[in-house]
Amino acid sequence: MKTGGLLESAPVTRPHPAGAGARGGTASEDGSASRTPLSSYYIRSRIGKICVAITGASPAEMLRNAEEISRENHFVEFRLDYLANPIAAIPKIKQFLYERSEVTAIATCRRAATGGKFKGTIAAELEILEKAALAGCHLVDLELQTAEHMKPAQLQRLRSRGAALIISYHDFESTKDLDRVFERIHPFQPEFAKIVSTAKTLADNVTMMRFLDRRRDEANLIGISMGEQGTISRVLGLRAGSVFTFASAHAGEETGPGQIDARTLRETWRIDQIDASTKVYGVAGNPVRHSLSPLIHNMAFRRETVNGVFLPLQTTRMNDLLTLTREVPLHGLAVTMPFKSEILRHLERTDAISEKIGACNTVVRAQDGKLYGFNTDVAAIVRPLERRLPLSGAKILVLGAGGAGRAAAFGLAEKRAEVFVCNRTPETARKLARQAKAKFIRRDQLAKSNFDVIINATPVGMRSLKPASPLEPKELNTRLVFDLVYNPIDTPLIRMAREKGLPVVTGVEMFVHQGARQFEIWTGKPAPEEEMLRVVVHALRQDANANRT
Ligand code: NAP
């Protein structure tokens, strides 16, 4: 496709909205001056990478929000369709843009039929957009289906109001036919073409980014995949060719599924710094929505000036993960449920302990481009204990025989501890005990047994489950308790141990330790472990407070 209005050549400057009437141009039918739409070059010279969507229950609230947001972000979108009477906001927007000439604004009044909230007709939407343009909004956003319903004269009239045009397309179901949608937008010759799809898989992000990369020289494109799995496109889309991306003003004020707030995009994902050489990492599994791995690794990358970004990769399908890993390409993975074992056969090689346990939680892409696996869970269980007691000959009870229980049993048996395994399903414990050269113990034997350490490697006590301890007080006959559960920090088991005057190790220590070793494997640099601990504890305390209120 040849470039047309989608990429014009001459920048057009614009007088201040207050002087709009005085600007040169021809009179249109209704007597108002006809103005040349602002060029994409002019717009691009004014904007950053993030456009913040502004909503509000009333015009006054919308403008208050705009005031607040524009202190940090000079590029905003007025979502006029969120107002019961959008026209009432126009004089306030005009005044705001007059006073804040550094702000660039999009006016959007998307109808309900095309995924917005405006209940009016196309004619009413056009009237609002025209007025917004005359009030000084630099861009107006028109949905493709609306543009296709309009008469050429209607479009001409909107264009004559001086704002640059974005033609948008939203697919709330899937990511498909992106080129076909682009071909439908092209005849309208807008200054910007916005295509928003929905990611149902991680690979959908690849489809979106490939599209952006393929078409970036033909148009000023904005491309995003919505939904929980679309985070990758929101963070990496700019690098692929999206001119800018959209963010919400604050968490909880999203105008699209999966939208991220502006501060998080900037501070956690550092999208202003992402460039062609930024290495991409992520935590892969299900669920990873509340994983704290992105928090600690993005913080560590920033602190240690590593040009890297760390993303949540939510999927249950190994093929989906492998496609993303290959196509982005990813330089490292923190692997969690359900992939810790399954990933092994897709790796070039793994360290000895991963092979022995049959589970790996860390993947790195080496210089040769191949993927290698490590297990940092083992060291993250062994080292905190080694710091507190000699492990050789220590009697250690491991509750649970899943991934974490296996890491504990193998790791501690290797240190010559006398390991006992107890599990809800006894056969699994028996099998693990056999494999790890440990001993099987039944639950009903615990009350009359003594240990040096008891480790909880079951999910019992996790915030997402009902508060419970995996053991009763009479079964807690030990010198030290290690609960691998880290959210909450003070689990019922930890509280029970403290009540008995026993020293404890919390799951946070394990979490930070395994993350720190991952950071070192990926970057070759020492991890800022204290800082990692600080941000995790802070986040968990915030989480606890939020759950209390
Ligand atoms: P997993 O592979 O699913 O294994 C879970 C184990 O817990 C299984 O042995 C299971 O017994 C047992 N279990 C599950 N629900 C139970 C219940 N209601 N009562 C008694 N036993 C129960 O999980 P995993 O990967 O080993 O992780 C276990 C926990 O360790 C996680 O939930 C997490 O909190 C913690 N963890 C923490 C870190 C960290 O960095 N701090 C790292 C990894 C894991 P059955 O065999 O009978 O199903």
PDB file of N, CA, C and O in Angstrom, residues 303-345:
ATOM      1  N   ARG A 303      17.714  -0.997  39.166  1.00  0.00           N
ATOM      2  CA  ARG A 303      18.761  -0.652  40.118  1.00  0.00           C
ATOM      3  C   ARG A 303      20.153  -1.012  39.598  1.00  0.00           C
ATOM      4  O   ARG A 303      21.114  -0.291  39.815  1.00  0.00           O
ATOM      5  N   GLU A 304      20.247  -2.143  38.933  1.00  0.00           N
ATOM      6  CA  GLU A 304      21.554  -2.599  38.453  1.00  0.00           C
ATOM      7  C   GLU A 304      21.803  -2.184  36.997  1.00  0.00           C
ATOM      8  O   GLU A 304      22.681  -2.734  36.335  1.00  0.00           O
ATOM      9  N   THR A 305      21.020  -1.227  36.523  1.00  0.00           N
ATOM     10  CA  THR A 305      21.105  -0.726  35.131  1.00  0.00           C
ATOM     11  C   THR A 305      21.256  -1.848  34.095  1.00  0.00           C
ATOM     12  O   THR A 305      22.162  -1.845  33.269  1.00  0.00           O
ATOM     13  N   VAL A 306      20.349  -2.797  34.200  1.00  0.00           N
ATOM     14  CA  VAL A 306      20.266  -3.864  33.195  1.00  0.00           C
ATOM     15  C   VAL A 306      19.189  -3.451  32.192  1.00  0.00           C
ATOM     16  O   VAL A 306      18.083  -3.077  32.607  1.00  0.00           O
ATOM     17  N   ASN A 307      19.500  -3.480  30.915  1.00  0.00           N
ATOM     18  CA  ASN A 307      18.492  -3.126  29.908  1.00  0.00           C
ATOM     19  C   ASN A 307      17.587  -4.346  29.689  1.00  0.00           C
ATOM     20  O   ASN A 307      17.729  -5.095  28.733  1.00  0.00           O
ATOM     21  N   GLY A 308      16.666  -4.518  30.620  1.00  0.00           N
ATOM     22  CA  GLY A 308      15.773  -5.679  30.563  1.00  0.00           C
ATOM     23  C   GLY A 308      14.393  -5.322  31.077  1.00  0.00           C
ATOM     24  O   GLY A 308      14.219  -4.332  31.793  1.00  0.00           O
ATOM     25  N   VAL A 309      13.420  -6.112  30.690  1.00  0.00           N
ATOM     26  CA  VAL A 309      12.063  -5.940  31.203  1.00  0.00           C
ATOM     27  C   VAL A 309      11.504  -7.325  31.511  1.00  0.00           C
ATOM     28  O   VAL A 309      11.819  -8.295  30.815  1.00  0.00           O
ATOM     29  N   PHE A 310      10.696  -7.404  32.570  1.00  0.00           N
ATOM     30  CA  PHE A 310      10.217  -8.700  33.058  1.00  0.00           C
ATOM     31  C   PHE A 310       8.686  -8.691  33.096  1.00  0.00           C
ATOM     32  O   PHE A 310       8.075  -7.857  33.755  1.00  0.00           O
ATOM     33  N   LEU A 311       8.073  -9.626  32.406  1.00  0.00           N
ATOM     34  CA  LEU A 311       6.620  -9.596  32.186  1.00  0.00           C
ATOM     35  C   LEU A 311       5.908 -10.822  32.776  1.00  0.00           C
ATOM     36  O   LEU A 311       6.509 -11.894  32.861  1.00  0.00           O
ATOM     37  N   PRO A 312       4.632 -10.686  33.132  1.00  0.00           N
ATOM     38  CA  PRO A 312       3.859 -11.871  33.506  1.00  0.00           C
ATOM     39  C   PRO A 312       3.382 -12.587  32.245  1.00  0.00           C
ATOM     40  O   PRO A 312       2.824 -11.951  31.349  1.00  0.00           O
ATOM     41  N   LEU A 313       3.612 -13.868  32.157  1.00  0.00           N
ATOM     42  CA  LEU A 313       3.254 -14.636  30.955  1.00  0.00           C
ATOM     43  C   LEU A 313       2.238 -15.693  31.361  1.00  0.00           C
ATOM     44  O   LEU A 313       2.582 -16.822  31.731  1.00  0.00           O
ATOM     45  N   GLN A 314       0.980 -15.295  31.325  1.00  0.00           N
ATOM     46  CA  GLN A 314      -0.104 -16.142  31.825  1.00  0.00           C
ATOM     47  C   GLN A 314      -0.546 -17.121  30.738  1.00  0.00           C
ATOM     48  O   GLN A 314      -1.098 -16.709  29.718  1.00  0.00           O
ATOM     49  N   THR A 315      -0.284 -18.396  30.932  1.00  0.00           N
ATOM     50  CA  THR A 315      -0.759 -19.396  29.970  1.00  0.00           C
ATOM     51  C   THR A 315      -0.778 -20.777  30.616  1.00  0.00           C
ATOM     52  O   THR A 315      -0.056 -21.034  31.573  1.00  0.00           O
ATOM     53  N   THR A 316      -1.620 -21.653  30.050  1.00  0.00           N
ATOM     54  CA  THR A 316      -1.610 -23.041  30.517  1.00  0.00           C
ATOM     55  C   THR A 316      -1.063 -23.946  29.415  1.00  0.00           C
ATOM     56  O   THR A 316      -0.953 -25.141  29.600  1.00  0.00           O
ATOM     57  N   ARG A 317      -0.741 -23.326  28.258  1.00  0.00           N
ATOM     58  CA  ARG A 317      -0.317 -24.157  27.122  1.00  0.00           C
ATOM     59  C   ARG A 317       1.170 -23.999  26.830  1.00  0.00           C
ATOM     60  O   ARG A 317       1.649 -22.895  26.550  1.00  0.00           O
ATOM     61  N   MET A 318       1.867 -25.097  26.888  1.00  0.00           N
ATOM     62  CA  MET A 318       3.306 -25.071  26.654  1.00  0.00           C
ATOM     63  C   MET A 318       3.642 -24.548  25.253  1.00  0.00           C
ATOM     64  O   MET A 318       4.575 -23.760  25.085  1.00  0.00           O
ATOM     65  N   ASN A 319       2.853 -24.942  24.250  1.00  0.00           N
ATOM     66  CA  ASN A 319       3.139 -24.495  22.885  1.00  0.00           C
ATOM     67  C   ASN A 319       3.036 -22.989  22.756  1.00  0.00           C
ATOM     68  O   ASN A 319       3.805 -22.360  22.028  1.00  0.00           O
ATOM     69  N   ASP A 320       2.075 -22.426  23.467  1.00  0.00           N
ATOM     70  CA  ASP A 320       1.892 -20.971  23.463  1.00  0.00           C
ATOM     71  C   ASP A 320       3.136 -20.292  24.038  1.00  0.00           C
ATOM     72  O   ASP A 320       3.672 -19.334  23.461  1.00  0.00           O
ATOM     73  N   LEU A 321       3.602 -20.829  25.163  1.00  0.00           N
ATOM     74  CA  LEU A 321       4.788 -20.272  25.802  1.00  0.00           C
ATOM     75  C   LEU A 321       6.010 -20.405  24.887  1.00  0.00           C
ATOM     76  O   LEU A 321       6.806 -19.472  24.751  1.00  0.00           O
ATOM     77  N   LEU A 322       6.124 -21.562  24.243  1.00  0.00           N
ATOM     78  CA  LEU A 322       7.288 -21.787  23.378  1.00  0.00           C
ATOM     79  C   LEU A 322       7.270 -20.840  22.180  1.00  0.00           C
ATOM     80  O   LEU A 322       8.315 -20.325  21.765  1.00  0.00           O
ATOM     81  N   THR A 323       6.073 -20.588  21.632  1.00  0.00           N
ATOM     82  CA  THR A 323       5.980 -19.653  20.497  1.00  0.00           C
ATOM     83  C   THR A 323       6.475 -18.273  20.917  1.00  0.00           C
ATOM     84  O   THR A 323       7.285 -17.643  20.233  1.00  0.00           O
ATOM     85  N   LEU A 324       5.991 -17.819  22.059  1.00  0.00           N
ATOM     86  CA  LEU A 324       6.397 -16.492  22.532  1.00  0.00           C
ATOM     87  C   LEU A 324       7.906 -16.452  22.795  1.00  0.00           C
ATOM     88  O   LEU A 324       8.593 -15.504  22.403  1.00  0.00           O
ATOM     89  N   THR A 325       8.402 -17.498  23.441  1.00  0.00           N
ATOM     90  CA  THR A 325       9.822 -17.556  23.795  1.00  0.00           C
ATOM     91  C   THR A 325      10.691 -17.457  22.535  1.00  0.00           C
ATOM     92  O   THR A 325      11.692 -16.744  22.507  1.00  0.00           O
ATOM     93  N   ARG A 326      10.258 -18.137  21.499  1.00  0.00           N
ATOM     94  CA  ARG A 326      11.020 -18.160  20.244  1.00  0.00           C
ATOM     95  C   ARG A 326      10.891 -16.838  19.485  1.00  0.00           C
ATOM     96  O   ARG A 326      11.869 -16.294  19.007  1.00  0.00           O
ATOM     97  N   GLU A 327       9.678 -16.308  19.426  1.00  0.00           N
ATOM     98  CA  GLU A 327       9.416 -15.189  18.519  1.00  0.00           C
ATOM     99  C   GLU A 327       9.830 -13.832  19.070  1.00  0.00           C
ATOM    100  O   GLU A 327      10.173 -12.940  18.303  1.00  0.00           O
ATOM    101  N   VAL A 328       9.768 -13.646  20.396  1.00  0.00           N
ATOM    102  CA  VAL A 328      10.052 -12.273  20.904  1.00  0.00           C
ATOM    103  C   VAL A 328      11.493 -11.844  20.660  1.00  0.00           C
ATOM    104  O   VAL A 328      11.692 -10.737  20.114  1.00  0.00           O
ATOM    105  N   PRO A 329      12.549 -12.582  20.900  1.00  0.00           N
ATOM    106  CA  PRO A 329      12.668 -13.797  21.695  1.00  0.00           C
ATOM    107  C   PRO A 329      12.859 -13.436  23.169  1.00  0.00           C
ATOM    108  O   PRO A 329      13.333 -12.365  23.490  1.00  0.00           O
ATOM    109  N   LEU A 330      12.505 -14.403  24.052  1.00  0.00           N
ATOM    110  CA  LEU A 330      12.711 -14.179  25.484  1.00  0.00           C
ATOM    111  C   LEU A 330      14.127 -14.615  25.865  1.00  0.00           C
ATOM    112  O   LEU A 330      14.646 -15.597  25.327  1.00  0.00           O
ATOM    113  N   HIS A 331      14.734 -13.873  26.789  1.00  0.00           N
ATOM    114  CA  HIS A 331      16.089 -14.199  27.230  1.00  0.00           C
ATOM    115  C   HIS A 331      16.119 -14.983  28.529  1.00  0.00           C
ATOM    116  O   HIS A 331      17.149 -15.538  28.893  1.00  0.00           O
ATOM    117  N   GLY A 332      14.974 -14.999  29.241  1.00  0.00           N
ATOM    118  CA  GLY A 332      14.949 -15.764  30.483  1.00  0.00           C
ATOM    119  C   GLY A 332      13.529 -15.979  30.952  1.00  0.00           C
ATOM    120  O   GLY A 332      12.645 -15.165  30.678  1.00  0.00           O
ATOM    121  N   LEU A 333      13.332 -17.095  31.631  1.00  0.00           N
ATOM    122  CA  LEU A 333      11.996 -17.415  32.158  1.00  0.00           C
ATOM    123  C   LEU A 333      12.109 -17.836  33.615  1.00  0.00           C
ATOM    124  O   LEU A 333      13.003 -18.617  33.969  1.00  0.00           O
ATOM    125  N   ALA A 334      11.197 -17.304  34.435  1.00  0.00           N
ATOM    126  CA  ALA A 334      10.958 -17.885  35.750  1.00  0.00           C
ATOM    127  C   ALA A 334       9.779 -18.823  35.517  1.00  0.00           C
ATOM    128  O   ALA A 334       8.721 -18.390  35.063  1.00  0.00           O
ATOM    129  N   VAL A 335       9.972 -20.091  35.787  1.00  0.00           N
ATOM    130  CA  VAL A 335       8.944 -21.076  35.444  1.00  0.00           C
ATOM    131  C   VAL A 335       8.199 -21.485  36.704  1.00  0.00           C
ATOM    132  O   VAL A 335       8.805 -21.794  37.729  1.00  0.00           O
ATOM    133  N   THR A 336       6.873 -21.453  36.617  1.00  0.00           N
ATOM    134  CA  THR A 336       6.086 -21.867  37.774  1.00  0.00           C
ATOM    135  C   THR A 336       5.037 -22.873  37.314  1.00  0.00           C
ATOM    136  O   THR A 336       5.091 -23.346  36.172  1.00  0.00           O
ATOM    137  N   MET A 337       4.087 -23.214  38.227  1.00  0.00           N
ATOM    138  CA  MET A 337       3.069 -24.206  37.874  1.00  0.00           C
ATOM    139  C   MET A 337       2.333 -23.796  36.609  1.00  0.00           C
ATOM    140  O   MET A 337       2.054 -22.606  36.462  1.00  0.00           O
ATOM    141  N   PRO A 338       1.970 -24.637  35.674  1.00  0.00           N
ATOM    142  CA  PRO A 338       2.163 -26.081  35.693  1.00  0.00           C
ATOM    143  C   PRO A 338       3.352 -26.552  34.839  1.00  0.00           C
ATOM    144  O   PRO A 338       3.362 -27.672  34.371  1.00  0.00           O
ATOM    145  N   PHE A 339       4.366 -25.705  34.654  1.00  0.00           N
ATOM    146  CA  PHE A 339       5.388 -26.017  33.647  1.00  0.00           C
ATOM    147  C   PHE A 339       6.726 -26.528  34.184  1.00  0.00           C
ATOM    148  O   PHE A 339       7.612 -26.836  33.408  1.00  0.00           O
ATOM    149  N   LYS A 340       6.867 -26.575  35.518  1.00  0.00           N
ATOM    150  CA  LYS A 340       8.198 -26.835  36.064  1.00  0.00           C
ATOM    151  C   LYS A 340       8.819 -28.145  35.565  1.00  0.00           C
ATOM    152  O   LYS A 340      10.033 -28.239  35.403  1.00  0.00           O
ATOM    153  N   SER A 341       7.981 -29.173  35.355  1.00  0.00           N
ATOM    154  CA  SER A 341       8.511 -30.446  34.846  1.00  0.00           C
ATOM    155  C   SER A 341       8.463 -30.480  33.326  1.00  0.00           C
ATOM    156  O   SER A 341       9.429 -30.886  32.668  1.00  0.00           O
ATOM    157  N   GLU A 342       7.325 -30.010  32.790  1.00  0.00           N
ATOM    158  CA  GLU A 342       7.106 -30.110  31.342  1.00  0.00           C
ATOM    159  C   GLU A 342       8.150 -29.341  30.530  1.00  0.00           C
ATOM    160  O   GLU A 342       8.487 -29.722  29.409  1.00  0.00           O
ATOM    161  N   ILE A 343       8.690 -28.278  31.109  1.00  0.00           N
ATOM    162  CA  ILE A 343       9.634 -27.436  30.355  1.00  0.00           C
ATOM    163  C   ILE A 343      10.945 -28.188  30.063  1.00  0.00           C
ATOM    164  O   ILE A 343      11.609 -27.923  29.059  1.00  0.00           O
ATOM    165  N   LEU A 344      11.239 -29.195  30.917  1.00  0.00           N
ATOM    166  CA  LEU A 344      12.560 -29.845  30.828  1.00  0.00           C
ATOM    167  C   LEU A 344      12.874 -30.362  29.427  1.00  0.00           C
ATOM    168  O   LEU A 344      13.977 -30.188  28.919  1.00  0.00           O
ATOM    169  N   ARG A 345      11.860 -30.975  28.773  1.00  0.00           N
ATOM    170  CA  ARG A 345      12.182 -31.599  27.483  1.00  0.00           C
ATOM    171  C   ARG A 345      12.296 -30.586  26.345  1.00  0.00           C
ATOM    172  O   ARG A 345      12.586 -30.939  25.214  1.00  0.00           O
TER     173      ARG A 345
END
